[in-house]
Coordinates of C-alpha atoms and ligand atoms in Angstrom, one line a residue:
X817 CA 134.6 109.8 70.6
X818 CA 137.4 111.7 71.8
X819 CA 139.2 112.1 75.4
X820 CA 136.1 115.1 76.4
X821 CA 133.2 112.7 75.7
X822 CA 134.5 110.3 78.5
X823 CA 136.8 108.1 80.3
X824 CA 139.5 105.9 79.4
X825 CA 137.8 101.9 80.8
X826 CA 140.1 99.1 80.8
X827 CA 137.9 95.5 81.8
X828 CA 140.3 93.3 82.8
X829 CA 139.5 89.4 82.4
X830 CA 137.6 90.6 79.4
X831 CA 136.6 86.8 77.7
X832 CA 135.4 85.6 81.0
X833 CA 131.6 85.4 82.0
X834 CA 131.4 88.4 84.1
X835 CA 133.6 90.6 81.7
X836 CA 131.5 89.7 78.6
X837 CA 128.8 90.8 80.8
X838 CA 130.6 94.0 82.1
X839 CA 131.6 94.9 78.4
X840 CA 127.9 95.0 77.4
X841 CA 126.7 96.8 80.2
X842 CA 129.2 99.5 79.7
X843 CA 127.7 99.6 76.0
X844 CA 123.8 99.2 77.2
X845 CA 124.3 101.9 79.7
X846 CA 126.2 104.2 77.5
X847 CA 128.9 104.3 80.1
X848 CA 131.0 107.7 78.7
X849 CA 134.0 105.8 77.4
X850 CA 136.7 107.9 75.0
X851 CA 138.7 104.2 74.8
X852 CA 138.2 100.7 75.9
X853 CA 141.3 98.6 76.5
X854 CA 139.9 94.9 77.0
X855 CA 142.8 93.0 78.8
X856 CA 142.9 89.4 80.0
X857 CA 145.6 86.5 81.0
X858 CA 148.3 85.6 77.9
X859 CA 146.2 82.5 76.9
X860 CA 143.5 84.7 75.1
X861 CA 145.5 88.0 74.9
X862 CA 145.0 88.1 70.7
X863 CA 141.4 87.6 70.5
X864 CA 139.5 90.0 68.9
X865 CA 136.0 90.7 69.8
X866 CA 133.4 93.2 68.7
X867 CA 132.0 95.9 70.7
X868 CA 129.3 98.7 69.5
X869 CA 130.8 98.2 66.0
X870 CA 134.5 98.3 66.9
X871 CA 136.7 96.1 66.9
X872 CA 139.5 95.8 69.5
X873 CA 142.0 93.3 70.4
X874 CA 142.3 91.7 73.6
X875 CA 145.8 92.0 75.1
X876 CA 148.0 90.7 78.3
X877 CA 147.1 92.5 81.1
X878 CA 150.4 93.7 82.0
X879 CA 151.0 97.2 84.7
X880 CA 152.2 98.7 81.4
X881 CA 148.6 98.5 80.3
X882 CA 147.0 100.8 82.7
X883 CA 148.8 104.2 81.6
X884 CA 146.6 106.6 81.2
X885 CA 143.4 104.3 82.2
X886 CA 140.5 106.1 84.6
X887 CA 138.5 103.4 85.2
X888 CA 139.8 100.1 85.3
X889 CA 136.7 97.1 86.0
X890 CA 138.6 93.5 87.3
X891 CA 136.8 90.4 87.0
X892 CA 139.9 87.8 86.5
X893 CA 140.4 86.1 89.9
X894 CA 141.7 87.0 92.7
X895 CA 145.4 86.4 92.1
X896 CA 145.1 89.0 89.1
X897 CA 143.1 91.3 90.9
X898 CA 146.2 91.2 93.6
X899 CA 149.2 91.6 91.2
X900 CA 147.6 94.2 89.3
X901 CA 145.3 96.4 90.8
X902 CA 147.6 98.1 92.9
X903 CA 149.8 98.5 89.2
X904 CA 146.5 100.1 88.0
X905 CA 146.1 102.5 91.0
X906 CA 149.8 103.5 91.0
X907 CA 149.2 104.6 87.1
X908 CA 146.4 106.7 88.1
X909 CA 143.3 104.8 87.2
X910 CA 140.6 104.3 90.1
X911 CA 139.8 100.5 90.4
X912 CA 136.5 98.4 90.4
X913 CA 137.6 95.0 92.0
X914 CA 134.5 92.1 90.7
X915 CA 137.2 89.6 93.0
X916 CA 137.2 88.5 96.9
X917 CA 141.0 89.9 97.1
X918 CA 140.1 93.1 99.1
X919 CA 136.4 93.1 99.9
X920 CA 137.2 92.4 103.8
X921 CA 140.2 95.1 103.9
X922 CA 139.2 98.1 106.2
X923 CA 140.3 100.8 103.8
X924 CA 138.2 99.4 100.5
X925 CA 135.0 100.4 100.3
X926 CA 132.7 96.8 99.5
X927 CA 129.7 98.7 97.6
X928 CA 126.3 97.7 96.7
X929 CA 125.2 101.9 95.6
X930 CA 121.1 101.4 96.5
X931 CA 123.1 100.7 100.1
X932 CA 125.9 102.1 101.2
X933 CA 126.9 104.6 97.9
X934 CA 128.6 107.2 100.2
X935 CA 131.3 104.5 101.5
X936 CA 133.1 105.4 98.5
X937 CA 134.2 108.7 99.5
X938 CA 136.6 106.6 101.6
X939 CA 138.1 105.1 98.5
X940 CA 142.0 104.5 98.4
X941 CA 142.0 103.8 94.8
X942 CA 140.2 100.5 94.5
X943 CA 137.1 100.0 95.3
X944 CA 135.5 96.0 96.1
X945 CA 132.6 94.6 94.3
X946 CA 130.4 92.3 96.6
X947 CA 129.7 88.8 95.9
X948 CA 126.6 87.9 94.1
X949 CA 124.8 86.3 96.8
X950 CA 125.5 89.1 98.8
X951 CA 124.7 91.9 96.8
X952 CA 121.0 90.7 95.8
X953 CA 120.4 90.1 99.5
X954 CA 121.6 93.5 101.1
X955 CA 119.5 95.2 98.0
X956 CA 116.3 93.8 99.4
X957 CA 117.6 93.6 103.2
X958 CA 118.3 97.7 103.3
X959 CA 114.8 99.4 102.9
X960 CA 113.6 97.0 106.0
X961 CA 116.7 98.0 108.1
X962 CA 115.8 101.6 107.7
X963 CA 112.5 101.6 108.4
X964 CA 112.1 98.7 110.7
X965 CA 115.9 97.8 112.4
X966 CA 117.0 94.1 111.6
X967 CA 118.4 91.6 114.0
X968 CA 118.9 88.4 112.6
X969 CA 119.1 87.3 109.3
X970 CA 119.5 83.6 107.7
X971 CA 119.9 82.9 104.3
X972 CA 120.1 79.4 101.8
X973 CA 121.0 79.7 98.6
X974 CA 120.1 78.0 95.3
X975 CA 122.8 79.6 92.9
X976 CA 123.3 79.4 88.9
X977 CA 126.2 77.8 87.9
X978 CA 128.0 80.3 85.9
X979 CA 129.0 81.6 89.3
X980 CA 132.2 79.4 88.8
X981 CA 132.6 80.9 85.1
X982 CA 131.8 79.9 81.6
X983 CA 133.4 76.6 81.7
X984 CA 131.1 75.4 85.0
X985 CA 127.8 76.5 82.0
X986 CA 129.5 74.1 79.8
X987 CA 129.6 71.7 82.2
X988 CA 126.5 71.3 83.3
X989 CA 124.9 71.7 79.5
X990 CA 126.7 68.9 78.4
X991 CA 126.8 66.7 81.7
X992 CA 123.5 66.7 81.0
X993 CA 123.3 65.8 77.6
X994 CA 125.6 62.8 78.5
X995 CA 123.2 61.9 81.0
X996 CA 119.8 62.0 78.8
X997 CA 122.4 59.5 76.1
X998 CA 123.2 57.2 79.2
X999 CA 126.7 58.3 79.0
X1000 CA 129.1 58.6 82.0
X1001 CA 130.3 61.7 83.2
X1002 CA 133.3 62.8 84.3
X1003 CA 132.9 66.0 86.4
X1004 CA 135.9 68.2 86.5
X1005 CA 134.8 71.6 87.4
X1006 CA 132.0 72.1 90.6
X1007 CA 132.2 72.3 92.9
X1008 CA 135.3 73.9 92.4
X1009 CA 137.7 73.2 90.0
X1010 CA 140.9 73.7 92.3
X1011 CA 139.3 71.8 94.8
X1012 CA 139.7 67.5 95.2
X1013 CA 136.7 65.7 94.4
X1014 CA 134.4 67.0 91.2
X1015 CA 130.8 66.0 91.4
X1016 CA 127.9 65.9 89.1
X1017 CA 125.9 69.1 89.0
X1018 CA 123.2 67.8 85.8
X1019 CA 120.3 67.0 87.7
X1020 CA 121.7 67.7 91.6
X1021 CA 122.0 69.7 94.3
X1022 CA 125.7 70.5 95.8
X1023 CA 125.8 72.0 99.2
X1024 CA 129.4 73.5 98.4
X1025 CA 130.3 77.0 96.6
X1026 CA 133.7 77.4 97.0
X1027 CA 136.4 76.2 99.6
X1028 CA 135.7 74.8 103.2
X1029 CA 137.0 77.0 105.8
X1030 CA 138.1 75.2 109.6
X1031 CA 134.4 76.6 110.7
X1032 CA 132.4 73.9 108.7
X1033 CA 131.4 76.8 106.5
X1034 CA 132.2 77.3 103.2
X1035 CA 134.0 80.8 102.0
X1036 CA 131.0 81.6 99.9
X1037 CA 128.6 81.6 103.3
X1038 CA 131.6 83.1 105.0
X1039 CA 131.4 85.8 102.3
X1040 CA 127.9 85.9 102.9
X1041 CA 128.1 86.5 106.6
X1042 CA 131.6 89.4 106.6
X1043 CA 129.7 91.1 103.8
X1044 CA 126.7 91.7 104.9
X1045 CA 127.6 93.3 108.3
X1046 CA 130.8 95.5 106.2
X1047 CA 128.4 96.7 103.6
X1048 CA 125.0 97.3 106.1
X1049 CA 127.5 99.1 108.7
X1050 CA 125.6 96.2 110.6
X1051 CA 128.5 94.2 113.0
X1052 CA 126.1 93.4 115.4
X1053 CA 123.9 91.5 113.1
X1054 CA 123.6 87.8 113.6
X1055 CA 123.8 86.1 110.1
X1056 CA 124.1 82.8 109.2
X1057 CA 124.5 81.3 105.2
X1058 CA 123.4 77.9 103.5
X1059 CA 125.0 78.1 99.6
X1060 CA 123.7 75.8 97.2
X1061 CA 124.4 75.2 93.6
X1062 CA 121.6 73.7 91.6
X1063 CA 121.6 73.0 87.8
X1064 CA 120.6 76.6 86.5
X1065 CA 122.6 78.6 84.1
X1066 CA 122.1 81.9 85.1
X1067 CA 120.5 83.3 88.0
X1068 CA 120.6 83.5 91.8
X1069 CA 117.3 82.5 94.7
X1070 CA 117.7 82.9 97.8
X1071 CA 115.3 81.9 101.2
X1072 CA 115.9 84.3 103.5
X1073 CA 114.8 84.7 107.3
X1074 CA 115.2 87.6 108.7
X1075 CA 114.3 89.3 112.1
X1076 CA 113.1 93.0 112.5
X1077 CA 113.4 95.2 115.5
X1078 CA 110.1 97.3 115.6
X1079 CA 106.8 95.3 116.5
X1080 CA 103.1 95.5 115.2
X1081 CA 104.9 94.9 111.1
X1082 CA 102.6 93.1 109.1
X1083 CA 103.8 91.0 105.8
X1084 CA 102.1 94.0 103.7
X1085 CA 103.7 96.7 104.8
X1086 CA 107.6 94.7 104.3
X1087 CA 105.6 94.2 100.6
X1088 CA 104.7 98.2 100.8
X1089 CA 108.4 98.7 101.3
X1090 CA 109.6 96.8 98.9
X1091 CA 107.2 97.5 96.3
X1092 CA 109.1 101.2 96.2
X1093 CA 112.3 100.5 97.2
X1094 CA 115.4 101.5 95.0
X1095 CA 116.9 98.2 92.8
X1096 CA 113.6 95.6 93.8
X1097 CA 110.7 94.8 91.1
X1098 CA 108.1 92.8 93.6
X1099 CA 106.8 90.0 92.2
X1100 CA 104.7 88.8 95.2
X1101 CA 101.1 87.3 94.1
X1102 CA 100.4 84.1 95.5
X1103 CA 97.1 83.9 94.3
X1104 CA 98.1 84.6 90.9
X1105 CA 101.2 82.3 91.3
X1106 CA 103.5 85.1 91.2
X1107 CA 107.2 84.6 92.4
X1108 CA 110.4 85.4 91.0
X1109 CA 112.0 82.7 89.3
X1110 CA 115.9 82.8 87.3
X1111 CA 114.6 82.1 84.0
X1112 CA 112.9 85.4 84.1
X1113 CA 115.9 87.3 85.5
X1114 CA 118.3 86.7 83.2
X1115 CA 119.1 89.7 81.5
X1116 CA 118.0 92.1 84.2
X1117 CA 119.4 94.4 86.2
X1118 CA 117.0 94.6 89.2
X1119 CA 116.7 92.3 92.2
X1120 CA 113.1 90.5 92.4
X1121 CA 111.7 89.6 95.6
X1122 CA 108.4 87.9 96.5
X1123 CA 106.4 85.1 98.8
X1124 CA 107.0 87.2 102.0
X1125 CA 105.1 86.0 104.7
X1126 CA 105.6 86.0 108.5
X1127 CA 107.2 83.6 110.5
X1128 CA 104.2 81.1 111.8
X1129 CA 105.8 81.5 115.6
X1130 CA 108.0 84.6 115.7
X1131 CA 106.2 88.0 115.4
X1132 CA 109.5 89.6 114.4
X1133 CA 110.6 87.2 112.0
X1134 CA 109.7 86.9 107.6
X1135 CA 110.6 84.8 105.1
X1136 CA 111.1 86.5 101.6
X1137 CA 112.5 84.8 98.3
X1138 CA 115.4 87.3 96.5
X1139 CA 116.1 86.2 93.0
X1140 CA 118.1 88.1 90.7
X1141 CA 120.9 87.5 87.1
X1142 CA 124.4 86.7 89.0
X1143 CA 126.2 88.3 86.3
X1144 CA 124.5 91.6 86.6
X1145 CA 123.1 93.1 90.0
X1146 CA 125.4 90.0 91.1
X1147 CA 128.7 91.2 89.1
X1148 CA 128.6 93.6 85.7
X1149 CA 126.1 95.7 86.6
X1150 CA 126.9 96.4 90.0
X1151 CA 130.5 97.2 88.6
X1152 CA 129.3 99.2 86.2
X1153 CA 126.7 101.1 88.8
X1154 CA 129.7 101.7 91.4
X1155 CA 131.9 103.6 88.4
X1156 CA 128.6 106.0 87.3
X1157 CA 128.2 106.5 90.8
X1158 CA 132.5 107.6 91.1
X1159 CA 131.9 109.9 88.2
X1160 CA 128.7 111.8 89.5
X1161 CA 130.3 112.1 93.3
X1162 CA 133.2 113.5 91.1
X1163 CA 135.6 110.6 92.4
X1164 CA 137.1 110.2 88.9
X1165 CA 140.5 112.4 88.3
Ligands
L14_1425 O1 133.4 85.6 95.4 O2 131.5 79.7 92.3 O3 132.9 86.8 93.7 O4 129.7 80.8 92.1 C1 131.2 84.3 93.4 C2 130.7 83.1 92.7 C3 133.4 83.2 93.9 C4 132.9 82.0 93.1 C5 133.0 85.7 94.2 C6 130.8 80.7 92.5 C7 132.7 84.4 93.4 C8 131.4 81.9 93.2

């Protein structure tokens, strides 16, 4: 391929779990790419991995390495995402940020494209990627607040480990392989690995994703909450987060509650709106015992959504389960989505 056929794509934080994702959704969806620089942090700079038949070496993500870059996707944390982005933007490259560095900053678009795609007109050069939870709610959330108004919305999560990265996966495979052999376990990651106490995930529920804030809420349900009003132009909405991490591998559910504006909505028609909306397969079959569930999202790019019912006492109020892959619609694809969308609204120099 040469420079006409495409764009020059950097992925930085290329060996983790999202950018081993994000590098084979760039190939899946035959992304145009004339070159792909994979960077990451000095400990794996070296590295050679193997992508449509090529191979390239990973190097140190350094400012240096984003001369002459277009499209530059960051999934490395949010310290890297901080240093570098703004190195990437000076040299000309237009930035996807997979990190919580800049999603709350007024003048960075925070896109999920089946919602709010024309936010990034207002681009500065970098442009934030939701977080997972968030994104896979708002997909199934926007169809009812267009045709229906939404009020209230509150969610609990039951989230996939590999969230916190490929190391939290290994974790919890071989916590619980320790625990089947009568073993002890020493947990070191999850909740979060910068955090003080570790606790066992194999066979468990934790009622903490990331740090507590002085509100009693944790930042991933405070990330929940900002998001979700930024992304739905929503400030007014009331919203309230539960996040959970349970002992799956891959793969986001979510209950969510949620109040309408309009009166006389029956379950079916929220199923009739979902059933076409842009992003959502509905799985939604009680009779047949059909419900989304993470073992069959994995590898997907949609958002499923199914048991919605109404509330038993409020007439404006449904309950709907959201399930979708946390490293796509959650992160990759997403990424991946928001730069096809920048090239066909022509946002890519
Ligand atoms: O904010 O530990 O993008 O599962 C989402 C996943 C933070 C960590 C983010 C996890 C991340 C979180």
């Amino acid at each position: 391929m040469n420079q006409q056929d495409g764009f020059h794509v950097a992925v930085v934080g290329a060996t983790g779990a999202v950018g081993q994702q994000m590098i084979q959704t760039l190939v899946n969806e035959k992304f145009p790419i004339s070159k792909l620089t994979l960077l990451s942090s000095a400990r794996s700079a070296g590295k050679r991995v193997e992508v449509n038949g090529q191979e390239i070496t990973i190097e140190e993500a350094k400012p240096e390495s984003f001369e002459g870059v277009d499209i530059a996707l960051f999934s490395a944390g949010g310290g890297v995402s901080k240093e570098l982005a703004p190195e990437a933007v000076k040299r000309g490259a237009i930035v996807v940020d997979n990190t919580s560095a800049f999603r709350m900053d007024a003048d960075k678009p925070l896109v999920v494209p089946e919602v709010n795609e024309l936010d990034l007109h207002q681009h500065n050069g970098i442009i934030a990627n939701p977080n997972c939870s968030t994104i896979q709610m708002v997909v199934a959330l926007e169809p009812i607040r267009q045709k229906y108004g939404l009020k209230k919305v509150i969610v609990s999560t039951y989230q996939a480990v590999s969230g916190a990265g490929a190391s939290a996966v290994e974790e919890l495979i071989e916590q619980t392989k320790s625990i089947l052999n009568n073993e002890t376990i020493e947990p070191q990651i999850l909740p979060v690995k910068s955090d003080n106490n570790h606790y066992q995930i194999a066979f468990n529920a934790i009622p903490q994703i990331d740090k507590f804030q002085d509100n009693g809420y944790t930042f991933e349900e405070m990330k929940m909450i900002n998001e979700t009003k930024k992304i739905m132009h929503l400030p007014e909405l009331q919203v309230s987060a539960t996040c959970v991490r349970l002992p799956v591998a891959v793969g986001h559910s979510e209950s969510v509650y949620f109040e309408i504006e309009a009166g006389d909505v029956s379950a079916n028609d929220i199923k009739a709106l979902l059933k076409d909306a842009p992003g959502v397969v509905l799985q939604d079959d009680p009779e047949n015992q059909i419900y989304p569930m993470p073992a069959n999202c994995v590898g997907k790019n949609d958002v499923f959504v199914g048991r919605i019912r109404k509330d038993i006492d409020e007439d404006r109020g449904f309950h709907m389960w959201v399930v979708s892959d946390n490293l796509l619609k959650g992160a990759a694809w997403n990424s991946v989505q928001i730069a096809e969308r920048l090239v066909k609204l022509g946002l890519v120099k």
